[in-house]
Coordinates of C-alpha atoms and ligand atoms in Angstrom, one line a residue:
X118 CA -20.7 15.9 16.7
X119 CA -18.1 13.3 15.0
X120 CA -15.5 11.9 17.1
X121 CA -12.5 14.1 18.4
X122 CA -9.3 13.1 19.1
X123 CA -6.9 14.7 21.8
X124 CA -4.2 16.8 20.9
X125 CA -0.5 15.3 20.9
X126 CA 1.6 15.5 23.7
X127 CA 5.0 14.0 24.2
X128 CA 5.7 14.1 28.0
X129 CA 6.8 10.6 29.2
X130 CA 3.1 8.8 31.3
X131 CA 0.9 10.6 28.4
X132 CA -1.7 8.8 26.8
X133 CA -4.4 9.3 24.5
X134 CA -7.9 7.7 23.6
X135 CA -9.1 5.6 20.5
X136 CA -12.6 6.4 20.0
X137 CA -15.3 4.9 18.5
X138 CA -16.0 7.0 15.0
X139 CA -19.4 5.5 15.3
X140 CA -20.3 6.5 19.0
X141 CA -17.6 8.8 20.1
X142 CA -16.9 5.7 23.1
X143 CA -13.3 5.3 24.4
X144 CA -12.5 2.0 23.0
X145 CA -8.9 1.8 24.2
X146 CA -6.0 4.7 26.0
X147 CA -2.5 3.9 24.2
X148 CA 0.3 5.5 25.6
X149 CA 2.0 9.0 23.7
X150 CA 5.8 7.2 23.2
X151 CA 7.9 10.1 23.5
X152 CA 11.4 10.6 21.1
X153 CA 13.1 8.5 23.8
X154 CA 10.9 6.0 24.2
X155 CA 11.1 5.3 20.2
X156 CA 14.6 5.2 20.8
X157 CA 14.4 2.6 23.6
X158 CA 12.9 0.4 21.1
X159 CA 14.8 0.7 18.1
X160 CA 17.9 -0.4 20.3
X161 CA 15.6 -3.5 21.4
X162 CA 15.1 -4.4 17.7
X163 CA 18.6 -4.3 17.2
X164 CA 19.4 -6.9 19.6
X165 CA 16.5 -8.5 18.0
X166 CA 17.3 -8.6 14.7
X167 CA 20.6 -10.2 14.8
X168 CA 18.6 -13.4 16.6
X169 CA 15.8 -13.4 13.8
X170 CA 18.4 -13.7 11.3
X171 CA 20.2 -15.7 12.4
X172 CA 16.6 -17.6 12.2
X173 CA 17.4 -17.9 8.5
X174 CA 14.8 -18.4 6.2
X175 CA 12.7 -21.6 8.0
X176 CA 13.3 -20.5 11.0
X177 CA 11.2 -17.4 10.1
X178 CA 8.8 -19.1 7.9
X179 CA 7.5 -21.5 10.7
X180 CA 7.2 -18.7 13.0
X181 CA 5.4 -16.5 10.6
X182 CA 3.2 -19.3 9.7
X183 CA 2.3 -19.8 13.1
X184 CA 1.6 -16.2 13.7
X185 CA -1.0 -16.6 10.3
X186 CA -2.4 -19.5 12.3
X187 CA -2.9 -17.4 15.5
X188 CA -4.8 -14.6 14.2
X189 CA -6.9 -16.9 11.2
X190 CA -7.9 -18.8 14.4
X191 CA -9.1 -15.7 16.2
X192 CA -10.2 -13.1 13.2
X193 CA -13.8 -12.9 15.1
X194 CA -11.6 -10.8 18.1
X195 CA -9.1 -8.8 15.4
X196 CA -12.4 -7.7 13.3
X197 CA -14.2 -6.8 16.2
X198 CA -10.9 -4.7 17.0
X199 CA -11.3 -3.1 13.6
X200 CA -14.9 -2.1 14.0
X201 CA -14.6 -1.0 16.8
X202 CA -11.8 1.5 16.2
X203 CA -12.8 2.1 12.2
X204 CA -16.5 1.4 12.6
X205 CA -16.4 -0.7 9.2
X206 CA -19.0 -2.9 9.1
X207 CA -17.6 -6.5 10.5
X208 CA -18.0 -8.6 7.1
X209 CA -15.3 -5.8 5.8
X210 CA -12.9 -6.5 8.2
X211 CA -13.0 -9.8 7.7
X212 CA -12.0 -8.8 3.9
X213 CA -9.0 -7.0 4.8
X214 CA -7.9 -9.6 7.2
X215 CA -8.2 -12.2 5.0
X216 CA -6.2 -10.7 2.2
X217 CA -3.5 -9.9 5.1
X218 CA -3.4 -13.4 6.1
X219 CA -2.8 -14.6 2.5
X220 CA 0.1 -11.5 2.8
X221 CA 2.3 -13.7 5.6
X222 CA 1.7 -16.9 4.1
X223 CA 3.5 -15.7 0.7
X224 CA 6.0 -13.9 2.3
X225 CA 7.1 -16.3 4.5
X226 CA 6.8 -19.4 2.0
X227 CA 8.7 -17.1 -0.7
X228 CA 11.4 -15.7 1.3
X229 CA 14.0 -18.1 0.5
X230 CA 13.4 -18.4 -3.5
X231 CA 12.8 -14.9 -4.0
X232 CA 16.1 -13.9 -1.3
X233 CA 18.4 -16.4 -1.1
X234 CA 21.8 -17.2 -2.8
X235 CA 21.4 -16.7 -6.6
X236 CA 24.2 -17.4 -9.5
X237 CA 24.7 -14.8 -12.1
X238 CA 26.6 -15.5 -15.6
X239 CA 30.1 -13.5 -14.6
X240 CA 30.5 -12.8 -18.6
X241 CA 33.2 -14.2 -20.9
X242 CA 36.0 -11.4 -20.3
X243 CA 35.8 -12.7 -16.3
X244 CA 34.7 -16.1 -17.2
X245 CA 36.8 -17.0 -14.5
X246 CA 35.1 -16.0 -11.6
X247 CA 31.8 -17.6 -10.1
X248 CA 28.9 -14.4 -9.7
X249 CA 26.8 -14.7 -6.7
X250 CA 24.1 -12.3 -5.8
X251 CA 22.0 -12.7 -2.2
X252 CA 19.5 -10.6 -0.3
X253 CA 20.7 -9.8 3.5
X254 CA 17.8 -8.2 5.6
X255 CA 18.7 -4.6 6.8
X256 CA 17.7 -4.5 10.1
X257 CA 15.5 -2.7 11.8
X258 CA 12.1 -1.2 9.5
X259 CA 10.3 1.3 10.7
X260 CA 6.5 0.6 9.5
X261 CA 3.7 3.6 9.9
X262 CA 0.4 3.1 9.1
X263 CA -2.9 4.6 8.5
X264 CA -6.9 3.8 9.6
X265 CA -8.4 3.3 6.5
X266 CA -7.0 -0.4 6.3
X267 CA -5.2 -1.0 9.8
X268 CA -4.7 -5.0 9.2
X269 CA -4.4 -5.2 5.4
X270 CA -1.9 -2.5 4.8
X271 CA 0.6 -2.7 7.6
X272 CA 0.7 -6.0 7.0
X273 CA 1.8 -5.7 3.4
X274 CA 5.0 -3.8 4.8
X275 CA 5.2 -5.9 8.5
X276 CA 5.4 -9.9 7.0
X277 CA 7.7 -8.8 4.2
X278 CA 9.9 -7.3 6.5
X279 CA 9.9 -10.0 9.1
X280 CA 10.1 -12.6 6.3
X281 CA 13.2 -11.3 4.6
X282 CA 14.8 -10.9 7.9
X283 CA 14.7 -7.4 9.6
X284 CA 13.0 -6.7 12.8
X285 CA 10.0 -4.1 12.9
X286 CA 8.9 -0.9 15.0
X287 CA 5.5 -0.5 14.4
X288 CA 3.7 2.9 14.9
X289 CA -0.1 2.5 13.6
X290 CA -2.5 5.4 13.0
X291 CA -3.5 7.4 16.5
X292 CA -7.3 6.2 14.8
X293 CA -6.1 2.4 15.1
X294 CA -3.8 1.7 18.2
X295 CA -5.8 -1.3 19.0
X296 CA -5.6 -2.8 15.8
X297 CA -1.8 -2.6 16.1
X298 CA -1.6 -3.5 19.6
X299 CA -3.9 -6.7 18.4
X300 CA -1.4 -7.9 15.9
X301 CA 2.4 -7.1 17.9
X302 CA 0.6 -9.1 20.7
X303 CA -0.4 -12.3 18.2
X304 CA 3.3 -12.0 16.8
X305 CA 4.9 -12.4 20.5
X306 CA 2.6 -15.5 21.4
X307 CA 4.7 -17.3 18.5
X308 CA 7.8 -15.3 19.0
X309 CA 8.2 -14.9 22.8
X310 CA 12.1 -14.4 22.9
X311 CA 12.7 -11.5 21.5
X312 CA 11.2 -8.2 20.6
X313 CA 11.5 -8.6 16.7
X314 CA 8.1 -6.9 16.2
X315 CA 7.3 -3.6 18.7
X316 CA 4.5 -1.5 18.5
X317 CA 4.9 2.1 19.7
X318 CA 1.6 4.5 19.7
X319 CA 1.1 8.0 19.2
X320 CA 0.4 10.9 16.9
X321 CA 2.3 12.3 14.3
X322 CA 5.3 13.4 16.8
X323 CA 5.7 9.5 17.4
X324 CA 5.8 8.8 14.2
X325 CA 8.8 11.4 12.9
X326 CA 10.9 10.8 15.9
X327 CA 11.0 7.0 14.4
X328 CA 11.7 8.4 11.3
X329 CA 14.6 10.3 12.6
X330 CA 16.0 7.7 15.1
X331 CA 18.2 6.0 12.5
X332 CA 16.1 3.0 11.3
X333 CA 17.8 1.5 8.1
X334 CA 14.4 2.0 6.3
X335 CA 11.1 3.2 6.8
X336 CA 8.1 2.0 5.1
X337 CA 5.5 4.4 5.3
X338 CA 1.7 4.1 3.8
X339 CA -0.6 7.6 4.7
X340 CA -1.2 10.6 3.0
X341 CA 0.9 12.4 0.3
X342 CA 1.7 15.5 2.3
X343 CA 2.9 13.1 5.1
X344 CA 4.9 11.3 2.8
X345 CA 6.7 14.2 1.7
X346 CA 7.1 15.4 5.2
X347 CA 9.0 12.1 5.8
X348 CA 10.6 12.0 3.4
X349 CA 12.2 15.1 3.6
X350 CA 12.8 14.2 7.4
X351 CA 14.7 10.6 6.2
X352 CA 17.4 12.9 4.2
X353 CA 18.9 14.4 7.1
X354 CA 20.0 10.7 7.9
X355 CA 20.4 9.3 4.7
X356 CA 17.1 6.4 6.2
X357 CA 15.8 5.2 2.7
X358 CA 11.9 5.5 2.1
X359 CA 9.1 3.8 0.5
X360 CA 6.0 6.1 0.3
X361 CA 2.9 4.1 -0.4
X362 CA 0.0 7.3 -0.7
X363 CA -3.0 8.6 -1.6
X364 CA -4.9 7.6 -5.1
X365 CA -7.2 9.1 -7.5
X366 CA -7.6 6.0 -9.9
X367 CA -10.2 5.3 -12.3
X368 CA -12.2 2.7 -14.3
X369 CA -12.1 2.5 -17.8
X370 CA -15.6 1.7 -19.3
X371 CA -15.4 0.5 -23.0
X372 CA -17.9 0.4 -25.7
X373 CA -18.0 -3.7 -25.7
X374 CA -17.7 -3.7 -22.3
X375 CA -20.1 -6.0 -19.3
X376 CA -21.9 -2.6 -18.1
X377 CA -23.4 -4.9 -15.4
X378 CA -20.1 -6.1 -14.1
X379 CA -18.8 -2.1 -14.4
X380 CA -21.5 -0.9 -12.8
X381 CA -21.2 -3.0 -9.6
X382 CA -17.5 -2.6 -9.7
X383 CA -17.8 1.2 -9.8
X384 CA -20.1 1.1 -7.1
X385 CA -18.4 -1.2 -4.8
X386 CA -15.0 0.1 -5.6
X387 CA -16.4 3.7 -4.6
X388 CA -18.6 3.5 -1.5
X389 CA -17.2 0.5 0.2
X390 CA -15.1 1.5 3.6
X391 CA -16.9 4.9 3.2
X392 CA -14.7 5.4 -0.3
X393 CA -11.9 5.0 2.3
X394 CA -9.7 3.5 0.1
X395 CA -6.2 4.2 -1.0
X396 CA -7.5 2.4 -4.4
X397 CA -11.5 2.9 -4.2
X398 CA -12.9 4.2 -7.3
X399 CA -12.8 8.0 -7.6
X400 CA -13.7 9.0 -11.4
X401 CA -15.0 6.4 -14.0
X402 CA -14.3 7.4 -18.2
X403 CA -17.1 5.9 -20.1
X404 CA -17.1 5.9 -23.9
X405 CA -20.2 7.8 -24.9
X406 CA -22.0 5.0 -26.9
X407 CA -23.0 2.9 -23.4
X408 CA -22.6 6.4 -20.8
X409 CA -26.4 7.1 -20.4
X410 CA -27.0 3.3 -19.6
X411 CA -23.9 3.1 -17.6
X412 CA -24.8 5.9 -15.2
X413 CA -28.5 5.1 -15.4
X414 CA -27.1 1.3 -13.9
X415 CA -24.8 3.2 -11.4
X416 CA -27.4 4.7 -10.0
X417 CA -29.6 2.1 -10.2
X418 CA -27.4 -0.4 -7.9
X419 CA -26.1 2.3 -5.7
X420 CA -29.8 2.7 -4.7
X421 CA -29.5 -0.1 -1.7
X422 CA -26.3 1.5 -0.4
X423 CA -26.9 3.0 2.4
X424 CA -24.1 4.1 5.7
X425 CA -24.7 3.3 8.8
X426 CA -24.1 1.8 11.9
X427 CA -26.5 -1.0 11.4
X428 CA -26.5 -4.6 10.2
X429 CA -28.1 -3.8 7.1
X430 CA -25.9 -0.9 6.3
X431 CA -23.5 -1.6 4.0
X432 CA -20.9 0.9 5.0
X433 CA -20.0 2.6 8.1
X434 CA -19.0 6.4 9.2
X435 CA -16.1 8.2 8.1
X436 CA -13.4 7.3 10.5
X437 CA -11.7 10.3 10.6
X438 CA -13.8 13.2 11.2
X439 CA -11.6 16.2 9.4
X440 CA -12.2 14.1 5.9
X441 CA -16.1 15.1 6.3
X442 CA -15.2 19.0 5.2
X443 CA -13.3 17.7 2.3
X444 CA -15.8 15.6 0.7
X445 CA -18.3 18.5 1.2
X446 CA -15.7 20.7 -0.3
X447 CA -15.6 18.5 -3.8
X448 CA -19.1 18.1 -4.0
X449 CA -19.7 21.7 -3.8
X450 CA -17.1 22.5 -6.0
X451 CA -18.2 20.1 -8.5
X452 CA -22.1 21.5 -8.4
X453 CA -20.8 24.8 -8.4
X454 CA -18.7 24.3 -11.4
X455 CA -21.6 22.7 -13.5
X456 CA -21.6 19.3 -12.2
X457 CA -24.3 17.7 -11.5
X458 CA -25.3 14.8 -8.9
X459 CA -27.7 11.9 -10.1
X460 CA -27.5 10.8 -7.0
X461 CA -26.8 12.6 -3.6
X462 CA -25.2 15.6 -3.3
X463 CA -24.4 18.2 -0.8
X464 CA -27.4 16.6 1.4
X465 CA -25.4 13.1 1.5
X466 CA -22.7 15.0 4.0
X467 CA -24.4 14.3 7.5
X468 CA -21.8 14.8 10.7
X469 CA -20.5 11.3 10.8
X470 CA -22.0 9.3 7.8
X471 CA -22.0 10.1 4.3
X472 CA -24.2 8.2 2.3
X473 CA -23.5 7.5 -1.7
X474 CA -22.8 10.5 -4.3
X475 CA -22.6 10.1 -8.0
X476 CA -21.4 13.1 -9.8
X477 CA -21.7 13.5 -13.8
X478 CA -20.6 16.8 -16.3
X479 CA -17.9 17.4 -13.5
X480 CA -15.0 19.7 -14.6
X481 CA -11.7 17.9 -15.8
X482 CA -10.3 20.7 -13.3
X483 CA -11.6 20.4 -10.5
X484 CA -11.4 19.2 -6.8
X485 CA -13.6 16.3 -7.2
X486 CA -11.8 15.3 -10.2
X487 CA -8.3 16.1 -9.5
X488 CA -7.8 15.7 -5.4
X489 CA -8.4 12.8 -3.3
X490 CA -11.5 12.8 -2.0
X491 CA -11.4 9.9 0.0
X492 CA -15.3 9.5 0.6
X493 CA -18.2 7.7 -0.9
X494 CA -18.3 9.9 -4.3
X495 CA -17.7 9.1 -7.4
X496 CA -17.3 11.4 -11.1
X497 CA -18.5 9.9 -14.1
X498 CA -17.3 11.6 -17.5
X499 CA -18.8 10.6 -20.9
X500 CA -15.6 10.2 -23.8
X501 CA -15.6 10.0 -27.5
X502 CA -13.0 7.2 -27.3
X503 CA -10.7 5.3 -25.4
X504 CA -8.1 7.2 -26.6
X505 CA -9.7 10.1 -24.4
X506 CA -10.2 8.0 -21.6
X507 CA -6.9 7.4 -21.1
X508 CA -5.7 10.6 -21.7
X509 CA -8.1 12.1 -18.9
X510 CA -7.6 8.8 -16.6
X511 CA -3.7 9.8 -16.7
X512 CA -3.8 13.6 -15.9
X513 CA -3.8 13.7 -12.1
X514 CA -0.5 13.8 -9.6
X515 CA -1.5 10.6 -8.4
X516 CA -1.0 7.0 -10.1
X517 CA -1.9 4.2 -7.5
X518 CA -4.5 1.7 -9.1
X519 CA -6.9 2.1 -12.0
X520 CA -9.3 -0.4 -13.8
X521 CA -10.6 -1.4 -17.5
X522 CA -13.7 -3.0 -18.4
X523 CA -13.6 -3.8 -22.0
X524 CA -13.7 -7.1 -23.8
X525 CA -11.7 -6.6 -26.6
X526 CA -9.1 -4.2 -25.6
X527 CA -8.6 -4.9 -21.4
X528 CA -4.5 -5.3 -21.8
X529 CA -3.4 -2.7 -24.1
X530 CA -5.5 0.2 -22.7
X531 CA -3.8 -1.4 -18.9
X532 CA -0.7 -1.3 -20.3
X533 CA -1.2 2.7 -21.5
X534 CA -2.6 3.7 -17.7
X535 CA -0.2 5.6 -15.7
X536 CA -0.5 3.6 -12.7
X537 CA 1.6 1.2 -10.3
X538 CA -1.4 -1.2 -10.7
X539 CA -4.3 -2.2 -12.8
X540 CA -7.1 -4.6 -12.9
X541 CA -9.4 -6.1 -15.9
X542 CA -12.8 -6.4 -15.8
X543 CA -13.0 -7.1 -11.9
X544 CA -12.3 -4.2 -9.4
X545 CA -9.0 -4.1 -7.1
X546 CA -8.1 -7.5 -8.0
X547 CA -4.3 -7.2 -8.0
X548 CA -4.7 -6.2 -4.7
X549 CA -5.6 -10.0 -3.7
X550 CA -2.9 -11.7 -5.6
X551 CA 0.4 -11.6 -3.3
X552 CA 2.7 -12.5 -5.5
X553 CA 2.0 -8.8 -7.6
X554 CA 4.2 -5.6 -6.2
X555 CA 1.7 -3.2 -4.9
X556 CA 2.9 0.5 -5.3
X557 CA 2.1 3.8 -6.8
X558 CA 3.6 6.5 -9.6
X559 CA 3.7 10.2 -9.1
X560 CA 2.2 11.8 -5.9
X561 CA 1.0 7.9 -4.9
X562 CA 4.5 7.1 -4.1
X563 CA 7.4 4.7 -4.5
X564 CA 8.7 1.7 -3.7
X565 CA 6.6 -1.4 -4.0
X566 CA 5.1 -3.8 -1.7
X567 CA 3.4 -7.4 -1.7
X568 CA 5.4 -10.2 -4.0
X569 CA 8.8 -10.8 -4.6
X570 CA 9.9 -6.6 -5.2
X571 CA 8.1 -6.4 -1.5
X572 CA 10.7 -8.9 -0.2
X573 CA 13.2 -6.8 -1.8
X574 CA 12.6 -3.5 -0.7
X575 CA 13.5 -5.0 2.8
X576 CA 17.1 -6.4 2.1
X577 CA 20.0 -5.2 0.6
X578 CA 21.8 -6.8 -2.2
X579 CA 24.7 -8.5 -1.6
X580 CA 26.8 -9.3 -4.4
X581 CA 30.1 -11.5 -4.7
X582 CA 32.3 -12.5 -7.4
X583 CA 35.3 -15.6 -6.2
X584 CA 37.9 -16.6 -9.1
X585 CA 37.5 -20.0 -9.5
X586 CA 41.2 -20.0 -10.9
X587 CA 43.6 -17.6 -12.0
X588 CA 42.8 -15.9 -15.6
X589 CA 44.7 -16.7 -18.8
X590 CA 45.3 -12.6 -19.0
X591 CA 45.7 -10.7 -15.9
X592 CA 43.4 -7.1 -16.9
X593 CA 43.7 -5.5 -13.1
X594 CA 47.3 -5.4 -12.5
X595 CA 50.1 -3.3 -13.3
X596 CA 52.0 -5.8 -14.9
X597 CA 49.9 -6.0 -17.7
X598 CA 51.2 -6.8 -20.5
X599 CA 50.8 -4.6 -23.9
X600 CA 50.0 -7.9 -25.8
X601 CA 46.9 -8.5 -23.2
X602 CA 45.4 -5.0 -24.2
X603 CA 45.7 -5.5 -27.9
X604 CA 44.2 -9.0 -27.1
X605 CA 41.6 -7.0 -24.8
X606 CA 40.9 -4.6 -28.0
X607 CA 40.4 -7.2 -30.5
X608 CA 38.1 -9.4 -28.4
X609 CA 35.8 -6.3 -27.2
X610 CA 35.3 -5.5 -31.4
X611 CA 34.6 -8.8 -31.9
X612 CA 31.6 -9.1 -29.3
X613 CA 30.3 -5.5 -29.6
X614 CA 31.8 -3.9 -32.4
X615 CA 29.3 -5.4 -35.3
X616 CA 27.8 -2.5 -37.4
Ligands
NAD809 P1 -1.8 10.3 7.4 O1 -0.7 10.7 6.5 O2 -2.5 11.4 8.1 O3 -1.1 9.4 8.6 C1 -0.5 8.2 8.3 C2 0.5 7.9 9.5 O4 1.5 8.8 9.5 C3 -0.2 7.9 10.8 O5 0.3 6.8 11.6 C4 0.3 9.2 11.4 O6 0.4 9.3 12.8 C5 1.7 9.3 10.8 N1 2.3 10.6 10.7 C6 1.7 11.8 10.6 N2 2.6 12.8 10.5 C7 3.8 12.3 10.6 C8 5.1 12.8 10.5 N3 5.4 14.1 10.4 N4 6.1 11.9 10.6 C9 5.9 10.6 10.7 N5 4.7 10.0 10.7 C10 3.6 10.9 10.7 O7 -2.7 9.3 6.6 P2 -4.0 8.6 7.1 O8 -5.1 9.7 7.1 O9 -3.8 7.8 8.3 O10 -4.3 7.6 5.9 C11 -5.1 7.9 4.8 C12 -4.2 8.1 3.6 O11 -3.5 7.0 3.4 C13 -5.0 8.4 2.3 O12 -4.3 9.3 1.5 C14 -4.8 7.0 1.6 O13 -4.9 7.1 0.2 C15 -3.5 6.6 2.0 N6 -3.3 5.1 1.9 C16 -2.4 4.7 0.9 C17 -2.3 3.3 0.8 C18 -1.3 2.8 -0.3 O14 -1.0 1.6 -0.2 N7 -0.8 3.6 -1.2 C19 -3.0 2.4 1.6 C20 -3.8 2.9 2.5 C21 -4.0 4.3 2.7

């Protein structure tokens, strides 16, 4: 049997337990925060939030760098955390930690370029006043997060937050408490006075009573039919949303194309994390003059890939245990439909570990094609051209990543994806560089983390105009003059009136 969690409960004293997906083991009991209890802390943040801005931007940097510096210095503890509660193997959650890391460095060493006071050109009708444009945080963010990446992908909402300003309730995935716990903890070390980052645990209750407690924005990364669920919850009090959700993105595989380096970016980007991957590889478009060799090299370095709880394996279960009937489900569909699987299949589907599946001649319609499977599958389709391949590549819901391997034509056929994010000839590249938004189109969201648009989703713009001195013609006042609008008319035709 895979590993059961406890139904929700939201009496005040409840708790729940994190188990191990790998062993079914209690690895940590997190309290059930009732609807009052996530009220509690949002009224702490506020408090809090007024003190961390009034930080200003070095203020927070230095803290945010030392909170970098506490968990770089003890990433053996935080991965162990992860495997423990994901049962990723530990050199994987290292990765994500890493790349979460790099997140609070940029975030707190951009803050002040990307959000601070900017001038703006007021225009030659108000030539006389001085435009100024700044960022001011918004206050208190409510992050949620999911398992699949419980360091990586909190953080890209949490250090932005923090860095432009706003304090943060954190409520992780009921899969990853520990992970969350791990991290709030690290942060009050280096920020002991306040509670500018809270954690509160739970199910899915938890998570919509923050939702509707009046936070001035959440930022929520899960699964489409949450985000719509939340979002639908956030209109009742106006709370503004960013939904970062579920994928279905694909690679691109050109005629001139390094089949090697595709290959080993289809298989990594696919079964890595158990295909547990917001942006893992789910279909692959390959033109048909280098599909046979392609799929024959797929298969080829899949063949070492094994899941497990071992050393040696190089993936481990699938954390949460409904997923397993879903990626059972698009298999079957697929072979059912006509597919066929060159390697795995139906048999890969064991209770708690799935090992690799590669699917070929898969319907265009299908589950395995269309839905998110979010398991260690992946469709291979042979095209007559690229033109095809994107054509095929941009009819699903989602939009979330995608990736080209070609050597002649990697930036237009990026540039014609219908995705919030691409990368050429390496796989999930963009999602390394801090400095590029991170976000999806369609049913994978809105709203953008990671680089300078991630600062700005967590502030407002403030904008201010101050005359510098008085204008030659007076426009906003009754007394007006008839010769100032004639003057008015014939300037306006002069600057905008050209045929
Ligand atoms: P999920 O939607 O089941 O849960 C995500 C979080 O939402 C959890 O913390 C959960 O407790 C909470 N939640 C559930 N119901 C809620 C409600 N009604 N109101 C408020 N909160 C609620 O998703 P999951 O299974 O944890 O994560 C996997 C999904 O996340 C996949 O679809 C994956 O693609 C997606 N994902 C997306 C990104 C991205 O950046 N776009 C990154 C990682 C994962």
């Amino acid at each position: 049997m895979t590993a059961v969690q406890p139904k929700p409960s939201s009496s005040v004293g409840e708790t729940f337990d994190s188990l191990s997906p790998a062993t079914d083991e209690v690895v940590g009991t997190y309290p059930v925060h009732t609807a009052a209890e996530v009220e509690a802390a949002i009224a702490r943040a506020r408090a809090a939030a007024a003190w961390w801005a009034s930080l200003g931007f070095d203020g927070r940097a230095e803290r945010l760098r030392r909170w970098k510096g506490v968990i770089t210095r003890r990433l053996p503890q935080l991965c162990q955390v992860v495997r423990d509660e994901t049962g990723k193997p530990l050199a994987d959650a290292q990765l994500e930690a890493v790349l979460g890391i790099e997140h609070i460095a940029w975030a707190g060493k951009h803050a002040r370029k990307v959000l601070g006071k900017q001038r703006r050109s007021a225009g030659l009708l108000m030539s006389n006043q001085a435009a100024t444009v700044e960022y001011q945080p918004l206050g208190v963010v409510g992050v949620i997060g999911p398992w699949n990446y419980p360091v990586f992908t909190p953080l890209g909402s949490i250090a932005y937050a923090l860095a432009a300003g706003n304090a943060v309730v954190f409520k992780p995935s009921e899969y990853t408490p520990g992970v969350g716990k791990w991290l709030v903890d690290a942060f009050a070390e280096v920020v002991p006075e306040h509670p500018v980052l809270q954690l509160i645990t739970g199910f899915g209750e938890t998570g919509a009573a923050l939702v509707g407690a009046g936070v001035d924005k959440i930022a929520f990364t899960g699964s489409t039919a949450t985000g719509k669920k939340i979002m639908a919850a956030a209109a009742a009090t106006l709370t503004p949303v960013i939904i970062e959700a579920g994928g279905k993105d694909p690679v691109l595989v050109d005629a001139d194309a390094d089949l090697d380096a595709a290959a080993d970016a289809t298989v990594w980007g696919a079964f890595s994390n158990s295909g547990q991957t917001c942006i893992g590889v789910e279909r692959v478009y390959v033109h048909e003059k280098v599909h046979d060799e392609f799929v024959a090299k797929v298969v080829e370095k899949s063949r070492d890939v094994r899941a497990g709880s071992d050393v040696e394996a190089k993936y481990g279960p699938v954390t949460m245990p409904s997923q397993i009937a879903v990626i059972k489900r698009h298999i079957e569909d697929a072979l059912s439909r006509g597919g066929k699987a060159v390697l795995g299949g139906v048999e890969s589907v064991g209770d708690r570990y799935v090992q690799p599946t590669v699917l070929v001649d898969v319907p265009e319609d299908s589950e395995a094609v269309q839905e998110e499977t979010f398991g260690p599958t992946v469709t291979i389709a042979k095209v007559r051209d690229m033109d095809e391949a994107v054509d095929r590549a941009n009819n699903t819901r989602y939009g979330l990543g995608s990736t080209v391997f070609s050597k002649a034509r990697g930036l237009e056929l990026a540039g014609r994806l219908r995705s919030g994010m691409t990368s050429i000839n390496a796989p999930l590249s963009f999602a390394g560089i801090a400095s590029l938004p991170f976000g999806g189109v369609g049913d994978s969201g809105f709203g953008r983390i990671h680089g300078p648009e991630g600062l700005r989703e967590f502030a407002r713009s403030k904008a201010i105009a101050r005359q510098k001195y008085k204008a030659p013609m007076t426009l906003t006042s009754f007394s007006r003059k008839e010769s100032t609008d004639a003057l008015v008319a014939k300037l306006i035709t002069i600057l905008h009136g050209k045929r």
